[in-house]
PDB file of C-alpha atoms in Angstrom:
ATOM      1  CA  THR G 109      29.134 165.892 102.789  1.00  0.00           C
ATOM      2  CA  VAL G 110      29.130 162.451 102.325  1.00  0.00           C
ATOM      3  CA  ALA G 111      30.490 163.003  99.002  1.00  0.00           C
ATOM      4  CA  GLY G 112      32.957 164.876  99.960  1.00  0.00           C
ATOM      5  CA  LEU G 113      34.137 162.424 102.571  1.00  0.00           C
ATOM      6  CA  ILE G 114      33.759 159.582  99.949  1.00  0.00           C
ATOM      7  CA  GLY G 115      35.768 161.764  97.731  1.00  0.00           C
ATOM      8  CA  ASN G 116      38.743 162.149 100.684  1.00  0.00           C
ATOM      9  CA  VAL G 117      38.295 158.251 100.955  1.00  0.00           C
ATOM     10  CA  GLN G 118      39.093 157.844  97.507  1.00  0.00           C
ATOM     11  CA  ASP G 119      41.928 160.197  97.550  1.00  0.00           C
ATOM     12  CA  LYS G 120      43.262 158.556 100.311  1.00  0.00           C
ATOM     13  CA  ALA G 121      42.908 154.905  98.374  1.00  0.00           C
ATOM     14  CA  ARG G 122      44.620 156.327  95.365  1.00  0.00           C
ATOM     15  CA  ARG G 123      47.648 157.726  97.197  1.00  0.00           C
ATOM     16  CA  PHE G 124      47.924 154.897  99.406  1.00  0.00           C
ATOM     17  CA  ARG G 125      47.903 152.971  96.042  1.00  0.00           C
ATOM     18  CA  VAL G 126      50.405 155.131  94.264  1.00  0.00           C
ATOM     19  CA  GLU G 127      52.821 155.180  97.670  1.00  0.00           C
ATOM     20  CA  THR G 128      52.346 151.269  97.578  1.00  0.00           C
ATOM     21  CA  SER G 129      52.743 150.970  94.273  1.00  0.00           C
ATOM     22  CA  ALA G 130      56.061 152.927  94.071  1.00  0.00           C
ATOM     23  CA  ASP G 131      56.943 151.075  97.140  1.00  0.00           C
ATOM     24  CA  LEU G 132      56.264 148.022  95.593  1.00  0.00           C
ATOM     25  CA  LYS G 133      58.405 149.127  92.684  1.00  0.00           C
ATOM     26  CA  ARG G 134      61.299 150.004  94.920  1.00  0.00           C
ATOM     27  CA  ALA G 135      61.152 146.519  96.798  1.00  0.00           C
ATOM     28  CA  ILE G 136      61.157 144.665  93.577  1.00  0.00           C
ATOM     29  CA  ARG G 137      64.023 146.354  92.253  1.00  0.00           C
ATOM     30  CA  ARG G 138      65.947 145.864  95.257  1.00  0.00           C
ATOM     31  CA  ILE G 139      64.568 142.232  95.407  1.00  0.00           C
ATOM     32  CA  GLY G 140      66.292 142.101  91.726  1.00  0.00           C
ATOM     33  CA  ARG G 141      69.630 143.793  93.009  1.00  0.00           C
ATOM     34  CA  GLU G 142      69.653 141.385  95.625  1.00  0.00           C
ATOM     35  CA  SER G 143      68.791 138.410  93.730  1.00  0.00           C
ATOM     36  CA  MET G 144      71.759 139.181  90.833  1.00  0.00           C
ATOM     37  CA  ALA G 145      74.020 139.711  93.825  1.00  0.00           C
ATOM     38  CA  ILE G 146      73.013 136.442  95.343  1.00  0.00           C
ATOM     39  CA  GLY G 147      73.499 134.369  92.026  1.00  0.00           C
ATOM     40  CA  GLN G 148      76.768 136.329  91.397  1.00  0.00           C
ATOM     41  CA  ARG G 149      78.140 134.973  94.829  1.00  0.00           C
ATOM     42  CA  ALA G 150      76.287 131.297  94.264  1.00  0.00           C
ATOM     43  CA  ASN G 151      78.661 131.521  90.875  1.00  0.00           C
ATOM     44  CA  LEU G 152      81.811 132.530  92.577  1.00  0.00           C
ATOM     45  CA  LEU G 153      80.933 129.579  95.228  1.00  0.00           C
ATOM     46  CA  LEU G 154      80.381 126.758  92.183  1.00  0.00           C
ATOM     47  CA  ALA G 155      83.526 127.893  90.788  1.00  0.00           C
ATOM     48  CA  ASP G 156      85.508 127.931  93.689  1.00  0.00           C
ATOM     49  CA  PHE G 157      83.981 124.686  94.713  1.00  0.00           C
ATOM     50  CA  ASP G 158      84.982 123.320  90.902  1.00  0.00           C
ATOM     51  CA  ALA G 159      88.665 124.723  91.462  1.00  0.00           C
ATOM     52  CA  GLU G 160      88.917 123.020  94.849  1.00  0.00           C
ATOM     53  CA  GLU G 161      87.774 119.877  93.044  1.00  0.00           C
ATOM     54  CA  GLN G 162      89.942 119.775  90.210  1.00  0.00           C
ATOM     55  CA  ARG G 163      92.744 120.327  92.424  1.00  0.00           C
ATOM     56  CA  LEU G 164      91.662 117.455  94.495  1.00  0.00           C
ATOM     57  CA  ALA G 165      91.518 115.067  91.509  1.00  0.00           C
ATOM     58  CA  ASP G 166      95.181 116.383  90.356  1.00  0.00           C
ATOM     59  CA  ALA G 167      96.296 115.707  93.949  1.00  0.00           C
ATOM     60  CA  ARG G 168      94.974 111.912  94.004  1.00  0.00           C
ATOM     61  CA  THR G 169      95.902 111.535  90.348  1.00  0.00           C
ATOM     62  CA  ALA G 170      99.365 112.663  91.307  1.00  0.00           C
ATOM     63  CA  ASP G 171      99.354 110.160  94.128  1.00  0.00           C
ATOM     64  CA  ALA G 172      98.375 107.430  92.233  1.00  0.00           C
ATOM     65  CA  ARG G 173     101.082 107.818  89.805  1.00  0.00           C
ATOM     66  CA  LYS G 174     103.746 108.166  92.600  1.00  0.00           C
ATOM     67  CA  VAL G 175     102.203 104.935  94.471  1.00  0.00           C
ATOM     68  CA  ARG G 176     102.493 103.376  90.786  1.00  0.00           C
ATOM     69  CA  ARG G 177     106.032 104.495  90.696  1.00  0.00           C
ATOM     70  CA  GLU G 178     106.898 103.238  93.679  1.00  0.00           C
ATOM     71  CA  GLU G 179     105.104  99.973  92.877  1.00  0.00           C
ATOM     72  CA  LEU G 180     107.534  99.773  89.680  1.00  0.00           C
ATOM     73  CA  GLU G 181     110.690 100.796  91.211  1.00  0.00           C
ATOM     74  CA  ALA G 182     110.002  97.857  93.606  1.00  0.00           C
ATOM     75  CA  ALA G 183     109.520  94.928  91.262  1.00  0.00           C
ATOM     76  CA  HIS G 184     112.297  96.324  89.216  1.00  0.00           C
ATOM     77  CA  ALA G 185     114.383  95.965  92.324  1.00  0.00           C
ATOM     78  CA  ARG G 186     112.825  92.251  92.796  1.00  0.00           C
ATOM     79  CA  ALA G 187     113.424  91.617  89.115  1.00  0.00           C
ATOM     80  CA  GLU G 188     117.221  92.734  89.619  1.00  0.00           C
ATOM     81  CA  HIS G 189     117.502  90.573  92.478  1.00  0.00           C
ATOM     82  CA  LEU G 190     116.051  87.195  91.146  1.00  0.00           C
ATOM     83  CA  LEU G 191     118.154  88.066  88.047  1.00  0.00           C
ATOM     84  CA  ALA G 192     121.776  88.289  90.670  1.00  0.00           C
ATOM     85  CA  VAL G 193     120.077  85.162  92.599  1.00  0.00           C
ATOM     86  CA  ARG G 194     119.760  83.329  88.842  1.00  0.00           C
ATOM     87  CA  GLU G 195     123.607  84.178  88.278  1.00  0.00           C
ATOM     88  CA  LYS G 196     124.543  83.112  91.335  1.00  0.00           C
ATOM     89  CA  LEU G 197     122.698  79.972  90.450  1.00  0.00           C
ATOM     90  CA  MET G 198     124.253  79.411  87.512  1.00  0.00           C
ATOM     91  CA  LEU G 199     127.675  79.328  89.370  1.00  0.00           C
ATOM     92  CA  ALA G 200     126.731  77.077  91.930  1.00  0.00           C
ATOM     93  CA  VAL G 201     125.911  74.931  89.029  1.00  0.00           C
ATOM     94  CA  THR G 202     128.889  75.161  87.488  1.00  0.00           C
ATOM     95  CA  HIS G 203     130.676  74.671  90.303  1.00  0.00           C
ATOM     96  CA  ASP G 204     128.649  72.258  92.547  1.00  0.00           C
ATOM     97  CA  LEU G 205     127.018  69.855  89.594  1.00  0.00           C
ATOM     98  CA  LYS G 206     129.749  69.906  86.208  1.00  0.00           C
ATOM     99  CA  ALA G 207     133.117  69.799  88.316  1.00  0.00           C
ATOM    100  CA  PRO G 208     131.883  66.576  90.610  1.00  0.00           C
ATOM    101  CA  ALA G 209     130.409  65.036  87.415  1.00  0.00           C
ATOM    102  CA  GLY G 210     134.138  65.668  85.388  1.00  0.00           C
ATOM    103  CA  ALA G 211     135.879  64.013  88.350  1.00  0.00           C
ATOM    104  CA  VAL G 212     133.081  60.954  88.082  1.00  0.00           C
ATOM    105  CA  LEU G 213     134.056  60.468  84.680  1.00  0.00           C
ATOM    106  CA  GLY G 214     137.672  60.653  84.985  1.00  0.00           C
ATOM    107  CA  TYR G 215     137.502  58.059  88.224  1.00  0.00           C
ATOM    108  CA  ALA G 216     135.223  56.252  85.861  1.00  0.00           C
ATOM    109  CA  ASP G 217     137.338  56.275  82.783  1.00  0.00           C
ATOM    110  CA  LEU G 218     140.569  55.074  84.891  1.00  0.00           C
ATOM    111  CA  LEU G 219     138.411  52.487  86.835  1.00  0.00           C
ATOM    112  CA  GLY G 220     137.223  50.801  83.038  1.00  0.00           C
ATOM    113  CA  ARG G 221     140.778  50.779  82.385  1.00  0.00           C
ATOM    114  CA  ARG G 222     141.657  48.569  85.573  1.00  0.00           C
ATOM    115  CA  THR G 223     138.518  46.874  85.213  1.00  0.00           C
ATOM    116  CA  THR G 224     138.753  43.118  83.514  1.00  0.00           C
ATOM    117  CA  ASP G 225     135.521  41.474  85.088  1.00  0.00           C
ATOM    118  CA  LYS G 226     132.363  42.085  82.610  1.00  0.00           C
ATOM    119  CA  ARG G 227     130.166  42.884  85.533  1.00  0.00           C
ATOM    120  CA  SER G 228     132.547  45.730  86.923  1.00  0.00           C
ATOM    121  CA  ALA G 229     133.211  46.608  83.394  1.00  0.00           C
ATOM    122  CA  SER G 230     129.174  47.743  82.959  1.00  0.00           C
ATOM    123  CA  TYR G 231     128.899  48.783  85.989  1.00  0.00           C
ATOM    124  CA  VAL G 232     131.534  51.436  85.114  1.00  0.00           C
ATOM    125  CA  ASP G 233     130.358  52.013  82.060  1.00  0.00           C
ATOM    126  CA  HIS G 234     126.625  52.816  83.431  1.00  0.00           C
ATOM    127  CA  ILE G 235     128.436  55.226  85.791  1.00  0.00           C
ATOM    128  CA  ARG G 236     130.044  56.802  82.817  1.00  0.00           C
ATOM    129  CA  GLN G 237     126.809  56.934  81.144  1.00  0.00           C
ATOM    130  CA  ALA G 238     125.201  58.495  84.192  1.00  0.00           C
ATOM    131  CA  ALA G 239     128.074  60.989  84.358  1.00  0.00           C
ATOM    132  CA  ASN G 240     127.864  62.145  80.583  1.00  0.00           C
ATOM    133  CA  HIS G 241     124.023  62.435  81.024  1.00  0.00           C
ATOM    134  CA  LEU G 242     124.570  64.456  84.006  1.00  0.00           C
ATOM    135  CA  LEU G 243     127.138  66.765  82.304  1.00  0.00           C
ATOM    136  CA  ALA G 244     125.056  67.144  79.056  1.00  0.00           C
ATOM    137  CA  LEU G 245     122.261  68.510  81.218  1.00  0.00           C
ATOM    138  CA  VAL G 246     124.265  70.928  82.944  1.00  0.00           C
ATOM    139  CA  ARG G 247     125.753  72.132  79.770  1.00  0.00           C
ATOM    140  CA  SER G 248     122.392  72.541  78.485  1.00  0.00           C
ATOM    141  CA  LEU G 249     121.324  74.443  81.363  1.00  0.00           C
ATOM    142  CA  LEU G 250     124.155  76.781  80.957  1.00  0.00           C
ATOM    143  CA  ASP G 251     124.028  76.907  77.051  1.00  0.00           C
ATOM    144  CA  PHE G 252     120.173  78.595  77.602  1.00  0.00           C
ATOM    145  CA  HIS G 253     121.365  80.647  80.331  1.00  0.00           C
ATOM    146  CA  LYS G 254     123.835  82.161  77.901  1.00  0.00           C
ATOM    147  CA  LEU G 255     121.501  82.432  75.095  1.00  0.00           C
ATOM    148  CA  ASP G 256     119.077  84.072  77.744  1.00  0.00           C
ATOM    149  CA  ALA G 257     121.548  86.519  78.502  1.00  0.00           C
ATOM    150  CA  HIS G 258     122.404  87.136  74.937  1.00  0.00           C
ATOM    151  CA  CYS G 259     125.968  86.293  75.893  1.00  0.00           C
ATOM    152  CA  VAL G 260     126.391  83.880  72.293  1.00  0.00           C
ATOM    153  CA  GLU G 261     125.108  84.094  69.200  1.00  0.00           C
ATOM    154  CA  PRO G 262     123.266  80.877  68.164  1.00  0.00           C
ATOM    155  CA  GLU G 263     125.331  79.057  65.015  1.00  0.00           C
ATOM    156  CA  HIS G 264     123.396  78.029  62.031  1.00  0.00           C
ATOM    157  CA  ILE G 265     124.776  74.608  61.396  1.00  0.00           C
ATOM    158  CA  PRO G 266     122.771  72.370  57.902  1.00  0.00           C
ATOM    159  CA  PHE G 267     121.132  68.983  59.122  1.00  0.00           C
ATOM    160  CA  ASP G 268     118.888  66.442  58.184  1.00  0.00           C
ATOM    161  CA  VAL G 269     115.627  66.918  59.190  1.00  0.00           C
ATOM    162  CA  ALA G 270     114.235  63.874  58.581  1.00  0.00           C
ATOM    163  CA  ALA G 271     117.388  61.790  60.262  1.00  0.00           C
ATOM    164  CA  LEU G 272     116.795  63.823  63.214  1.00  0.00           C
ATOM    165  CA  PHE G 273     112.925  63.212  63.471  1.00  0.00           C
ATOM    166  CA  ARG G 274     113.980  59.039  62.749  1.00  0.00           C
ATOM    167  CA  GLU G 275     116.313  59.400  65.757  1.00  0.00           C
ATOM    168  CA  ILE G 276     114.089  61.122  67.905  1.00  0.00           C
TER     169      ILE G 276
END
């Protein structure tokens, strides 16, 4: 009877081990399938995350390009405005400086013909020199403006370099 009881207990223990082992194998297979499903879901989430990150980066790049383009357009508009202002300045220089300087020269010539006094003639000569200098400056400025605007071809004229340096 004790041997029969021990045999029954051993049989029950063996059946329990077999059933538990089968349950464990089923649980391990189920956990393996669930693990695979979780891994696939994690991979899909990571792919979605990467795609969203790339979309945001592309949007930021597009926004940066748009801002840069707007900045360039604004700078171009400012440059065009400055060129228009420069043109107005050149017209003002021509009209407001060149014409009066020419009038001063004309009147200085008239006065120079009528002046007999040496001192007065010296004053008239100084007026004439100052007006000529002012006209030369205005002409140089206008010539520079024409060269800068590519409106004038430079004229090639031979000259004596040594004489130029002596004069300077």
